[in-house]
mmCIF file of C-alpha atoms and ligand atoms in Angstrom:
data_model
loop_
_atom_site.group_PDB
_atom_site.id
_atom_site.type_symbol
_atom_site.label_atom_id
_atom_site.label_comp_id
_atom_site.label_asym_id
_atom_site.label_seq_id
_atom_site.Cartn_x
_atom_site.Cartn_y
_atom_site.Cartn_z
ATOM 1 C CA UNK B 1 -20.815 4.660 -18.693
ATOM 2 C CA UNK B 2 -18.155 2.758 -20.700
ATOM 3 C CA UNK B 3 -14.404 2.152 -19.015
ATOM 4 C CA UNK B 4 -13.048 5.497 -18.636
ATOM 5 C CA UNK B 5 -9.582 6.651 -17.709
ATOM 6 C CA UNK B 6 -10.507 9.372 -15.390
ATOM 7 C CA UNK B 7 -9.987 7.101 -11.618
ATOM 8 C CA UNK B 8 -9.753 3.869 -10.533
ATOM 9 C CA UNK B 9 -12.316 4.750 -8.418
ATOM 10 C CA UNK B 10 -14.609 5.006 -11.130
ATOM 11 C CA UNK B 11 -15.044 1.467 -11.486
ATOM 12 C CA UNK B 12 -17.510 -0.679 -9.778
ATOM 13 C CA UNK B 13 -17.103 -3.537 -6.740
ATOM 14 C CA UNK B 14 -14.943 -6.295 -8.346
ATOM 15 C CA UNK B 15 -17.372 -10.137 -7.621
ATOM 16 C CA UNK B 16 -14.831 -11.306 -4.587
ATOM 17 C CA UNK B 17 -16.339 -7.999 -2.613
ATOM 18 C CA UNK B 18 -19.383 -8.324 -3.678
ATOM 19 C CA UNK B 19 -19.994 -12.297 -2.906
ATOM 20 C CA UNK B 20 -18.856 -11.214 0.587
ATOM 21 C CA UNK B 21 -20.779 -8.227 1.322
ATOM 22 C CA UNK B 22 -23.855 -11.025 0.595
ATOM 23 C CA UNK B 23 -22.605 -13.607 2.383
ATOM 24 C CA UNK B 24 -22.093 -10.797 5.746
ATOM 25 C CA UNK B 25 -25.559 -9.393 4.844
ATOM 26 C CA UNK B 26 -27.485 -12.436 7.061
ATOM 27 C CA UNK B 27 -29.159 -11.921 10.602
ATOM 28 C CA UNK B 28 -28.027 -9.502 12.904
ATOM 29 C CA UNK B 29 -24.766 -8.754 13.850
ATOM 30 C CA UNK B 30 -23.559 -6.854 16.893
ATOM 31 C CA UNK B 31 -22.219 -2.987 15.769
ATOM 32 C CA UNK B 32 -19.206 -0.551 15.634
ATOM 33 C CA UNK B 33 -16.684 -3.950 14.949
ATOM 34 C CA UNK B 34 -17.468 -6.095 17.967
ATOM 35 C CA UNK B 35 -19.042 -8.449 15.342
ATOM 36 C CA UNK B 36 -17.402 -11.861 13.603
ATOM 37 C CA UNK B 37 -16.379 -10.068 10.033
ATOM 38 C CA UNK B 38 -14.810 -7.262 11.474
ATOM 39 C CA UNK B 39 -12.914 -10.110 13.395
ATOM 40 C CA UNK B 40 -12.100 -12.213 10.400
ATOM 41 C CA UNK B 41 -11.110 -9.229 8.232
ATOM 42 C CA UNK B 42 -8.455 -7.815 10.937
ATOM 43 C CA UNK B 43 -7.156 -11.097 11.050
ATOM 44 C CA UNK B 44 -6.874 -11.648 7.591
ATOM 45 C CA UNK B 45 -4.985 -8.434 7.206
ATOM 46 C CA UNK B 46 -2.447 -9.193 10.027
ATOM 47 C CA UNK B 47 -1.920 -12.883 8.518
ATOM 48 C CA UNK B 48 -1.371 -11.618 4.850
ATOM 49 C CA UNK B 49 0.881 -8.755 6.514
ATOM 50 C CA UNK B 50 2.285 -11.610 8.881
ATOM 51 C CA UNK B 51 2.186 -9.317 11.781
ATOM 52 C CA UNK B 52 0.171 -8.693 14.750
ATOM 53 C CA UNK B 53 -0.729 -4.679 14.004
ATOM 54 C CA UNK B 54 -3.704 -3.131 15.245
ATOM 55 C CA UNK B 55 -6.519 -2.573 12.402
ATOM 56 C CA UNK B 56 -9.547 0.215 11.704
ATOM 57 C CA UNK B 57 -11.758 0.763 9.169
ATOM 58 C CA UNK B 58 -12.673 4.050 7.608
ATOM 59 C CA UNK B 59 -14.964 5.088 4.753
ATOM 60 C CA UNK B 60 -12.198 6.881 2.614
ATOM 61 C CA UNK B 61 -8.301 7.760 1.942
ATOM 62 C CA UNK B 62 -8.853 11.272 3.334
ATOM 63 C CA UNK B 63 -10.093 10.230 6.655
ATOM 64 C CA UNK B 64 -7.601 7.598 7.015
ATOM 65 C CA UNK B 65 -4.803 9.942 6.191
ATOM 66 C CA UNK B 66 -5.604 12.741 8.406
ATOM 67 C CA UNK B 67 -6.886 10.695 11.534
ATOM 68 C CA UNK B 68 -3.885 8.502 11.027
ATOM 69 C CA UNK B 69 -1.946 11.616 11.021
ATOM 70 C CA UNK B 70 -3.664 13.427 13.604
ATOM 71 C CA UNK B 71 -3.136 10.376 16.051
ATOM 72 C CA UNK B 72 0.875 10.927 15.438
ATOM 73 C CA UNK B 73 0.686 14.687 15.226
ATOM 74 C CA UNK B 74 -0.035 17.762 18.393
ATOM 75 C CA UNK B 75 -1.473 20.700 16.848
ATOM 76 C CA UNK B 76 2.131 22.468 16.897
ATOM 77 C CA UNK B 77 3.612 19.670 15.048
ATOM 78 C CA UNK B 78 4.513 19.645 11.201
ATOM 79 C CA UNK B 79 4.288 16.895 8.463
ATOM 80 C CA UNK B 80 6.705 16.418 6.016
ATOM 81 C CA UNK B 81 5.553 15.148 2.480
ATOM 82 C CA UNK B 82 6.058 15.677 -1.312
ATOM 83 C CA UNK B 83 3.714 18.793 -2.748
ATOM 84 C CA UNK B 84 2.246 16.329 -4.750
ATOM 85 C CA UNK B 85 0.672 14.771 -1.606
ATOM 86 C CA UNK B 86 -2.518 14.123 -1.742
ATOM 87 C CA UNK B 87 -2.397 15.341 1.862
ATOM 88 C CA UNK B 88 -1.261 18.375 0.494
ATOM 89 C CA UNK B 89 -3.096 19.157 -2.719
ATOM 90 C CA UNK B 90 -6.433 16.983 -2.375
ATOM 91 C CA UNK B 91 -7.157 16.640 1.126
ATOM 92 C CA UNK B 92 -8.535 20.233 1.686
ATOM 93 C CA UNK B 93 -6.346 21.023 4.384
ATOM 94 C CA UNK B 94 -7.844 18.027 6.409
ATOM 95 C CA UNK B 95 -4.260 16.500 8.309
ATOM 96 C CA UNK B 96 -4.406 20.000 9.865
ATOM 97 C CA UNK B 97 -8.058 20.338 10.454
ATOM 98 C CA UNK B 98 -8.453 17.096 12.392
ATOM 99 C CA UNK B 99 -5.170 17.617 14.193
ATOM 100 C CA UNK B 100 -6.224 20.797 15.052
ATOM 101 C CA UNK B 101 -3.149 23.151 13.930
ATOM 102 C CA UNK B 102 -0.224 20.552 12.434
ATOM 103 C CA UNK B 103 0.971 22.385 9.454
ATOM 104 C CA UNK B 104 2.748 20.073 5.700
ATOM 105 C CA UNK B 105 6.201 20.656 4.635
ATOM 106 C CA UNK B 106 6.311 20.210 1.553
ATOM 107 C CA UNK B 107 9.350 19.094 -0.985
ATOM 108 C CA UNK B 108 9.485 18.781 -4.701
ATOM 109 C CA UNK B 109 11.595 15.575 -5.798
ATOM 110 C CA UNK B 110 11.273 14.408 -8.955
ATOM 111 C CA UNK B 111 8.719 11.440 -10.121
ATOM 112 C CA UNK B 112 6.532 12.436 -6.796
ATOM 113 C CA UNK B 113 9.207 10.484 -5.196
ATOM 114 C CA UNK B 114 11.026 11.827 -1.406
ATOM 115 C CA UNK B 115 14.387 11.074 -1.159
ATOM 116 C CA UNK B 116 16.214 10.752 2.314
ATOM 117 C CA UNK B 117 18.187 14.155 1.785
ATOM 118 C CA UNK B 118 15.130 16.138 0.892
ATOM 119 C CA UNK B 119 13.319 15.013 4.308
ATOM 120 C CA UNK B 120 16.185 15.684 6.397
ATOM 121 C CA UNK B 121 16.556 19.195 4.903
ATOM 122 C CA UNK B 122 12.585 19.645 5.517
ATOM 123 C CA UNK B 123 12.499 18.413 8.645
ATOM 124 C CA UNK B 124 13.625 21.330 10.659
ATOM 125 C CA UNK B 125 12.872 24.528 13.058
ATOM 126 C CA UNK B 126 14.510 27.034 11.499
ATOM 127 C CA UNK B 127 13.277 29.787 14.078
ATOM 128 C CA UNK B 128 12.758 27.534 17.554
ATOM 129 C CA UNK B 129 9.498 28.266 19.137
ATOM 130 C CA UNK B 130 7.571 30.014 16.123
ATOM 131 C CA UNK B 131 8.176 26.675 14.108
ATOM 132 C CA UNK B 132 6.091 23.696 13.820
ATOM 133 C CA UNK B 133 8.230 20.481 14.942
ATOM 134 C CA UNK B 134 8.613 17.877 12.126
ATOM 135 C CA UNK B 135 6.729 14.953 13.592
ATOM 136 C CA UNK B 136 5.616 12.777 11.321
ATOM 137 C CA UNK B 137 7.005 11.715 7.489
ATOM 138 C CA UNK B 138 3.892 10.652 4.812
ATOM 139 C CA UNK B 139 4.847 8.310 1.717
ATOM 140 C CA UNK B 140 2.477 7.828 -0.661
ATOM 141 C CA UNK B 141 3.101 4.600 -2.332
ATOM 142 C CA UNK B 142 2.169 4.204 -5.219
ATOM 143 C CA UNK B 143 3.290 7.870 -5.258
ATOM 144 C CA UNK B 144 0.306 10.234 -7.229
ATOM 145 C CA UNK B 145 2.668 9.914 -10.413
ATOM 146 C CA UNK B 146 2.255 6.079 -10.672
ATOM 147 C CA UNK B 147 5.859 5.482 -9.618
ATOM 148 C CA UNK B 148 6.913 3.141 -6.665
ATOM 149 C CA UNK B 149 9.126 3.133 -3.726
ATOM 150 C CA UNK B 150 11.496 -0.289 -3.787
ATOM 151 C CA UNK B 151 11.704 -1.709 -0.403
ATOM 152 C CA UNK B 152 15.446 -0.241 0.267
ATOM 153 C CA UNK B 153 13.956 3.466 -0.848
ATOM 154 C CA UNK B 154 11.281 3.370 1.829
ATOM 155 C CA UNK B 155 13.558 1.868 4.637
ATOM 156 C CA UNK B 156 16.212 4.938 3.791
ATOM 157 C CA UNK B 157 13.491 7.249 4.266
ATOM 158 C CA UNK B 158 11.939 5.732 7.822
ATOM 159 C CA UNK B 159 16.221 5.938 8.988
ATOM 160 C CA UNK B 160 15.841 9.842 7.778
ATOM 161 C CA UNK B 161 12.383 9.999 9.884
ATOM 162 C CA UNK B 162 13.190 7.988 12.696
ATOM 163 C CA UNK B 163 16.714 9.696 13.077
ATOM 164 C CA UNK B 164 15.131 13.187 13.648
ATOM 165 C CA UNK B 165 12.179 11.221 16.284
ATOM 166 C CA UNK B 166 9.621 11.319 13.474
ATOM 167 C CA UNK B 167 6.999 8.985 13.184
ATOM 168 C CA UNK B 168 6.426 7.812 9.562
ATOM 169 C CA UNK B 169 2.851 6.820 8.163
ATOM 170 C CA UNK B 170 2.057 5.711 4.833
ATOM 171 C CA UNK B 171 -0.963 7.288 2.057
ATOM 172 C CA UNK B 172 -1.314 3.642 0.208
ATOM 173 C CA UNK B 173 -4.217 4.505 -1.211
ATOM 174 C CA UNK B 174 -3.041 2.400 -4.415
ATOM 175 C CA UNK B 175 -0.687 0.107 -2.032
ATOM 176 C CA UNK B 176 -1.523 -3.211 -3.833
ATOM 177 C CA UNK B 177 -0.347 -2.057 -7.236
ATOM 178 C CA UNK B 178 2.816 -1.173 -5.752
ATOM 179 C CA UNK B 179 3.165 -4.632 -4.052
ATOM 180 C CA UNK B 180 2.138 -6.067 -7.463
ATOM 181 C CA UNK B 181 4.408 -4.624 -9.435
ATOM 182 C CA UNK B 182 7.482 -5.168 -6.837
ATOM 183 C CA UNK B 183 6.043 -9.098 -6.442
ATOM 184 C CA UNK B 184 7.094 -8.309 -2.587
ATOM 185 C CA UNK B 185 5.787 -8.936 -0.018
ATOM 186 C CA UNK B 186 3.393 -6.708 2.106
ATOM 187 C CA UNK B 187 5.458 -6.268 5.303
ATOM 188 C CA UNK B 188 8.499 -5.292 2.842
ATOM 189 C CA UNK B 189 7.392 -2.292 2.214
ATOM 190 C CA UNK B 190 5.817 -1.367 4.993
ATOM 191 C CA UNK B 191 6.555 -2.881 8.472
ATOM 192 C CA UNK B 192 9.680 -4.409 7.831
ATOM 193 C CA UNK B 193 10.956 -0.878 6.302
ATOM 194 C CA UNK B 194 10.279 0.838 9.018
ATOM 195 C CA UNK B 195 6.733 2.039 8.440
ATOM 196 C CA UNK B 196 4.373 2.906 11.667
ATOM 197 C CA UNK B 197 0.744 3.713 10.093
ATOM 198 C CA UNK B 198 -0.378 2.116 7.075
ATOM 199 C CA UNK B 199 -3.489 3.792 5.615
ATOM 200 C CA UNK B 200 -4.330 0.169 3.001
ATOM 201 C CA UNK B 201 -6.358 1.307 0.003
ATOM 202 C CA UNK B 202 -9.307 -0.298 -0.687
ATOM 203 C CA UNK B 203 -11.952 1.271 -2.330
ATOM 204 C CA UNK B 204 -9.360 2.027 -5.615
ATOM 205 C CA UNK B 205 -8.983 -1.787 -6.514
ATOM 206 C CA UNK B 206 -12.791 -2.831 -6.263
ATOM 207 C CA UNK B 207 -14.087 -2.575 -2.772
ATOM 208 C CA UNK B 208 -17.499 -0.669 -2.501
ATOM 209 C CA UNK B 209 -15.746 2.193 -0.366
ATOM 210 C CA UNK B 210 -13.358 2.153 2.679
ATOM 211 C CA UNK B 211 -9.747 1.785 3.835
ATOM 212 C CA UNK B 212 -7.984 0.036 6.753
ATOM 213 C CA UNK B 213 -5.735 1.871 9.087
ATOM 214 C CA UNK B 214 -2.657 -0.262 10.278
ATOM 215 C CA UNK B 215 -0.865 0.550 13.164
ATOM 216 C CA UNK B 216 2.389 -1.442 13.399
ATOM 217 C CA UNK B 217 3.018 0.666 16.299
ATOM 218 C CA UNK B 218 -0.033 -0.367 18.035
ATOM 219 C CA UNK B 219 0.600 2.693 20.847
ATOM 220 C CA UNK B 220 -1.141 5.182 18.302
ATOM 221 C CA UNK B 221 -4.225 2.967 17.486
ATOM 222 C CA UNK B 222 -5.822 3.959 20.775
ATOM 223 C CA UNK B 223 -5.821 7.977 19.627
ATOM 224 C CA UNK B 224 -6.855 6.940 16.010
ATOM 225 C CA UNK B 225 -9.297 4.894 17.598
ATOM 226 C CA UNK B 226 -11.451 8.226 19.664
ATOM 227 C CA UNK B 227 -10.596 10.613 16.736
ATOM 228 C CA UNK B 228 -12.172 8.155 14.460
ATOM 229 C CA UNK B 229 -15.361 8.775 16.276
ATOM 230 C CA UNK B 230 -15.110 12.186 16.902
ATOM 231 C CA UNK B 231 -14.743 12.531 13.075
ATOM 232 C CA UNK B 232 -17.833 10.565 12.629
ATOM 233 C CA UNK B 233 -16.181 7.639 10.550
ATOM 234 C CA UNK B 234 -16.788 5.150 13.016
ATOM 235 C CA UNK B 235 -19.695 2.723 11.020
ATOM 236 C CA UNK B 236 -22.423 1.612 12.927
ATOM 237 C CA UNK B 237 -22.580 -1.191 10.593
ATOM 238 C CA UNK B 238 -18.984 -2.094 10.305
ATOM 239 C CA UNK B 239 -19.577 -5.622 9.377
ATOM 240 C CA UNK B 240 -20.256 -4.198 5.367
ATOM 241 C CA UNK B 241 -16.922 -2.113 5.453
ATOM 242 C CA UNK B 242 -15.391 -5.287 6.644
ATOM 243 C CA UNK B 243 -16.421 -8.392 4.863
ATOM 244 C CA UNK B 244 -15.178 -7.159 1.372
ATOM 245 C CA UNK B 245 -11.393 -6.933 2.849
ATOM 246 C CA UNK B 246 -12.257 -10.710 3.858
ATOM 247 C CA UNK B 247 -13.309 -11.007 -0.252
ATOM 248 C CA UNK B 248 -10.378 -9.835 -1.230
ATOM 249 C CA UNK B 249 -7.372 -10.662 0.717
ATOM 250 C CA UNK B 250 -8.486 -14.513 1.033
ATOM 251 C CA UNK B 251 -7.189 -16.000 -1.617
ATOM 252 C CA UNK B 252 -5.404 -13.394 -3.116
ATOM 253 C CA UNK B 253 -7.940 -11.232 -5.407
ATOM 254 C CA UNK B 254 -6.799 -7.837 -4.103
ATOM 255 C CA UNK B 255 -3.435 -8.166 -5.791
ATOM 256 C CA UNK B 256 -4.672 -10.100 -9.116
ATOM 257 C CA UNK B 257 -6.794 -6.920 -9.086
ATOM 258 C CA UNK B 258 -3.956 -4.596 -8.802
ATOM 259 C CA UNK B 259 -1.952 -6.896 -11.539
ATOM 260 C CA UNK B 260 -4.540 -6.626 -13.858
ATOM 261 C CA UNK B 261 -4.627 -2.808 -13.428
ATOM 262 C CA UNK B 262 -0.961 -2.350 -13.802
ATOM 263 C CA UNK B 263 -0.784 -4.444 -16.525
ATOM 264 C CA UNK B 264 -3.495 -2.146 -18.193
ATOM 265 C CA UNK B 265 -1.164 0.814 -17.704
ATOM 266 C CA UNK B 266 1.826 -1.007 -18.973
ATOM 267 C CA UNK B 267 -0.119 -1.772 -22.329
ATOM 268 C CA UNK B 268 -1.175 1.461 -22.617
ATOM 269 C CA UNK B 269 2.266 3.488 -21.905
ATOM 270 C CA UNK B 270 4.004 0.615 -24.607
ATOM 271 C CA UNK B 271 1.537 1.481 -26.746
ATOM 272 C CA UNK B 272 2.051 5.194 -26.364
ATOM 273 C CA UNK B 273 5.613 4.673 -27.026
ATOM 274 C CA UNK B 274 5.011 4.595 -30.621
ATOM 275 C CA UNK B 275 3.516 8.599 -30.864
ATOM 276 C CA UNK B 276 6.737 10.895 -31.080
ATOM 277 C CA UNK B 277 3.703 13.671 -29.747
ATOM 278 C CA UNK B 278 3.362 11.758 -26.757
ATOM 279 C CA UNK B 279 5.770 12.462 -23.743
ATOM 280 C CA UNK B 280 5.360 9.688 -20.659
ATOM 281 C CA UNK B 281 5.831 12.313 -17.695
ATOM 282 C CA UNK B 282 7.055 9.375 -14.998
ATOM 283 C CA UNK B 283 8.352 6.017 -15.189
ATOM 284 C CA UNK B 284 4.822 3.753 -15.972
ATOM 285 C CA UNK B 285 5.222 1.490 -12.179
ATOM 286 C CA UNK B 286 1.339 1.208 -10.910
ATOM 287 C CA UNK B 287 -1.887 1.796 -12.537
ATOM 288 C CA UNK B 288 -1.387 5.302 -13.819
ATOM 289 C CA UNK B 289 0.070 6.817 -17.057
ATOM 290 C CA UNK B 290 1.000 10.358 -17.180
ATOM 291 C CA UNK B 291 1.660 11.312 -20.750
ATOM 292 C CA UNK B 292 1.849 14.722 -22.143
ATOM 293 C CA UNK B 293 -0.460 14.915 -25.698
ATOM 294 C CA UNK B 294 -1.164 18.088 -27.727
ATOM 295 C CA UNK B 295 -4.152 19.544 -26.783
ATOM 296 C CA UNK B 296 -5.910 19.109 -29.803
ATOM 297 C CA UNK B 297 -5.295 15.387 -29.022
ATOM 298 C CA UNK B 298 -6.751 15.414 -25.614
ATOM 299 C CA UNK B 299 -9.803 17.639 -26.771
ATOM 300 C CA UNK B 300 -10.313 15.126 -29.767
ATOM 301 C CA UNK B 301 -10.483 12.184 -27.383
ATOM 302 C CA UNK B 302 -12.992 14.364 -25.328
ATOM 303 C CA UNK B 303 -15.070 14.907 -28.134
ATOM 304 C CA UNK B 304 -15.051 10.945 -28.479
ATOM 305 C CA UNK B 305 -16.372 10.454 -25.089
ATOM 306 C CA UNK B 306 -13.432 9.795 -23.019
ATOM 307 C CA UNK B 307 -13.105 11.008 -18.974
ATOM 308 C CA UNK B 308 -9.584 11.734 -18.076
ATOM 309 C CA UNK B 309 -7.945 15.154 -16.279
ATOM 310 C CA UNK B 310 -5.152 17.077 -16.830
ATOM 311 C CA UNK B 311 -2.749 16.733 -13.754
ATOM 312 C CA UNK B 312 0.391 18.141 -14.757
ATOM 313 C CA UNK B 313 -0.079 21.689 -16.025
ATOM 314 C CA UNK B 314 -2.677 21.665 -19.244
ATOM 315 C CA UNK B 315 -1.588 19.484 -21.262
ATOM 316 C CA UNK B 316 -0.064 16.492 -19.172
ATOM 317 C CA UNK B 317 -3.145 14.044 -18.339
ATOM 318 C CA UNK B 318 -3.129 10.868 -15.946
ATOM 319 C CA UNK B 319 -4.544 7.977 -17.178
ATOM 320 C CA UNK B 320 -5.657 5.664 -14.456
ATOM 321 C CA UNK B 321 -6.554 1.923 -15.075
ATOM 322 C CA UNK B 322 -8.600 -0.145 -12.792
ATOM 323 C CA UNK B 323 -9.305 -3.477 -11.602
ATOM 324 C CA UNK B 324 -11.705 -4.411 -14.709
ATOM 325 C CA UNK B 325 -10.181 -2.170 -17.719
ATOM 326 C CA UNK B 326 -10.512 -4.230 -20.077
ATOM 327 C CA UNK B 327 -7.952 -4.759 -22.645
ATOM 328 C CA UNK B 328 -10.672 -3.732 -25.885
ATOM 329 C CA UNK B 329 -10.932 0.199 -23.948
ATOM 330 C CA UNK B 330 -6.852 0.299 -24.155
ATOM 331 C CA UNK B 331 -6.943 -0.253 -27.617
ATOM 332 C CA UNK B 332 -10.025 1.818 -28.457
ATOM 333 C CA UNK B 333 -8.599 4.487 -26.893
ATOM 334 C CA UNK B 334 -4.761 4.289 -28.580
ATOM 335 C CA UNK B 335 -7.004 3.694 -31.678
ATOM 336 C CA UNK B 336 -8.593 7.050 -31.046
ATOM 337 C CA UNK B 337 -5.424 8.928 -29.929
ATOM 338 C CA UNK B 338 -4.013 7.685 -32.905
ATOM 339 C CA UNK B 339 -6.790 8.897 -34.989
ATOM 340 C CA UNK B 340 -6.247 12.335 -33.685
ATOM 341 C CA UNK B 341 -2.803 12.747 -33.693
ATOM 342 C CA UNK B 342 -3.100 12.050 -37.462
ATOM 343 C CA UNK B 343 -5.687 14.899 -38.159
ATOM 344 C CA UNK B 344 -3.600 16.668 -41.048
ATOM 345 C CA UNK B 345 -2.422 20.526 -39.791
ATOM 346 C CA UNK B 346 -3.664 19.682 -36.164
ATOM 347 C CA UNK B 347 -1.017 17.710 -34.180
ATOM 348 C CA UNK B 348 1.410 21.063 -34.592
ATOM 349 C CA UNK B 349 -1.131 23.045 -32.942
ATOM 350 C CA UNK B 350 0.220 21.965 -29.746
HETATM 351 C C1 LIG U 1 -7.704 8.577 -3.992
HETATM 352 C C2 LIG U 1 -6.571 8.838 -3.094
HETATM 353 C C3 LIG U 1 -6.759 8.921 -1.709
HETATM 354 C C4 LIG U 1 -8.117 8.783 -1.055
HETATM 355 O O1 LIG U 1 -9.007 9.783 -1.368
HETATM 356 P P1 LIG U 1 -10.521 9.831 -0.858
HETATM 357 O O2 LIG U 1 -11.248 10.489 -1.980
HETATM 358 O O3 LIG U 1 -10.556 10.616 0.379
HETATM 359 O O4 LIG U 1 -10.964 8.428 -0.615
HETATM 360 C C5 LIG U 1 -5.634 9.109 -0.916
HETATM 361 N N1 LIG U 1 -4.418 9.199 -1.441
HETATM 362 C C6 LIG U 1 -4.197 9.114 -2.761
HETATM 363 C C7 LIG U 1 -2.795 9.199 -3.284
HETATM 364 C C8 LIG U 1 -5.273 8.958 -3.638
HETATM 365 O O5 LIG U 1 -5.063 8.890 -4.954
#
C-alpha cells in the first residue's frame, strides 16, 4: 500500500531498527532480558535520558500504559486524565482491568491539553469512602491532538499531582516528536519536570513493535515488573524488542525520525492554510494534523485511495505522518484535496 495518512503506525521498521534486529539475531542469547542487548538498550536509554531510571520492555502503548498505571494505582484508586486519553477512549477499559478496579477522571481542556486547575478540581472525593482516591495523573505528550506540553506546562502539572500525593506517569506514545519539535532535551520533559513513569513510544517512529517503561521512581518498577508477567507481556525473546531501541537511540535516528515526521505535518497544515474550507482543529506541534474538510472532500479523497479517520465528530479527520512520508504523498494528497474542493456545486455541500 502507498503512504497513507491513517497512523504512524502504518509504516514499516525504519533501516537503523532493522540493521539491529540482524545484527542481535546471531547465536543464542540467554531469555526474558538477562541477555547483552537488553543490557545495552537500558543503558542507552538511561544515557540519552542522562539518568539512572529503571527500564522494561513491552509489546505495545496499551500494555505499557495500564501496567505502568496499575503498578501506581490499588484497585480503589482513580486516574485523572483528559477524555481524549487514549487511556480513556482507546484502551478498552484496560488501566482498570489490569489494576483490578481503579476508575479515569476525566477533564475536557481544550487542544487535548490538562491544565493545573482542571487536575486539581478532578482530583477529589467528593463523597469520602464511596469515592475512588485520585492517585495517579496521565499526560499524554504529544497529546492525541498533535499538540505539545512545553517543559514549564508539564512541571505545573506534576506540582498539581504531587501536591494532592499523586503519582504522575506519562502516555508518550509519540514522545520523540514532542522532544523534536521542543529541540529539548529528554529529561526536560520528563524527569526533570517532575515525571515518575515514562511509557517511551517506539513502535510509532519505526520500531517493529514495542515500548519501554521508565521508572524515574525506580520503587514502582518492581510491581510493573510481576504485573508485566502476569499480563503475559514479558518476551521470552527480549533481545528482538531490545536491539532496535539500541538502532535508534545510538546516534540519534529516533529523533531525525520524529523530525522528519513533524516536518511532514508542518508541510501539510501550511499547505492546508491556503483552502478557506479547511479548518486546522489544534495548533499543528507533532506529527498529526487535525483539519476539518467538507465531507464531500474527505469522501473524494477516499474514492482516490487515501486511509485516514474521522476523529473529531464526522467531519474533522487526523492526518498522521510518519517516519518515511515522503514529501511527493504530501503533495499528492493537497493536489487531490485541492482537486476536490474545486468540484463545481460540491464544496457547499458541506
Ligand atoms: C498509539 C497510541 C498508544 C499505543 O497504542 P497500542 O495500540 O496499544 O500500541 C498509546 N497512546 C497513544 C496516545 C497512542 O496514539
Amino acid at each position: 500500500m502507498a503512504p497513507q495518512f491513517a497512523s504512524d503506525n502504518n509504516a514499516g521498521i525504519c533501516p537503523e531498527a532493522w540493521r539491529a534486529l540482524e545484527a542481535a539475531n546471531k547465536g543464542h542469547a540467554s531469555g526474558y532480558g538477562a541477555d547483552d542487548w537488553t543490557r545495552a538498550a537500558g543503558d542507552e536509554i538511561r544515557a540519552v535520558f542522562e539518568t539512572d531510571c529503571v527500564v522494561h520492555f513491552v509489546f505495545n502503548g496499551t500494555a505499557a500504559n495500564s501496567l505502568a498505571l496499575a503498578s501506581i494505582c490499588r484497585s480503589t484508586d482513580a486516574i485523572v486524565c483528559h477524555a481524549m486519553a487514549h487511556i480513556n477512549v482507546d484502551e478498552c477499559g484496560a488501566p482498570g482491568f489490569m489494576s483490578g478496579g481503579a476508575t479515569l477522571l476525566t477533564v475536557d481542556p481544550p487542544d487535548a491539553k490538562l491544565t493545573p486547575d482542571a487536575v486539581t478540581g478532578a482530583a477529589v472525593t467528593p463523597h469520602d469512602e464511596h469515592s475512588s482516591r485520585p492517585r495517579a495523573l496521565s499526560l499524554t505528550q504529544a497529546t492525541e491532538l498533535g499538540t505539545i506540553y512545553t517543559p514549564a506546562e508539564i512541571a505545573a502539572l506534576c506540582d498539581a499531582a504531587h501536591a494532592r500525593r499523586m503519582r504522575v506517569q506519562m502516555d508518550g506514545a509519540r514522545f520523540a516528536n514532542a522532544v523534536a519539535s521542543l529541540g529539548c532535551a529528554p529529561a526536560d520533559i520528563s524527569w526533570r519536570a517532575g515525571v515518575d513513569v515514562l511509557c517511551l513510544g517506539g513502535t510509532k517512529n519505526g520500531l517493529p513493535g514495542c515500548e519501554a517503561i521508565l521508572f524515574f521512581d525506580r520503587e514502582l518498577a518492581d510491581e510493573f515488573a510481576r504485573r508485566r508477567k502476569q499480563a503475559g507481556q514479558l518476551a521470552s525473546k527480549m533481545r528482538f524488542l531490545a536491539a532496535p531501541w539500541l538502532g535508534v537511540m545510538e546516534g540519534g535516528a529516533w529523533l531525525k525520525h520524529a523530525a522528519h515526521a513533524n516536518s511532514m505535518a508542518r508541510r501539510l497544515a501550511g499547505a492546508l492554510e491556503a483552502f478557506p474550507q479547511a479548518r486546522l482543529l489544534a495548533p499543528v506541534q507533532a506529527n498529526g494534523v487535525f483539519v476539518d474538510l467538507p465531507k464531500v472532500a474527505i469522501d473524494a479523497l477516499y474514492a482516490k485511495g487515501w486511509h485516514f479517520y474521522p476523529f473529531v465528530g464526522e467531519t474533522g479527520v487526523r492526518l498522521m505522518c510518519a517516519w518515511d512520508t515522503p514529501t511527493a504523498a504530501v503533495d499528492r494528497f493537497v493536489a487531490d484535496l485541492a482537486a476536490a474542493l474545486a468540484m463545481p456545486g460540491r464544496n457547499t455541500a458541506a
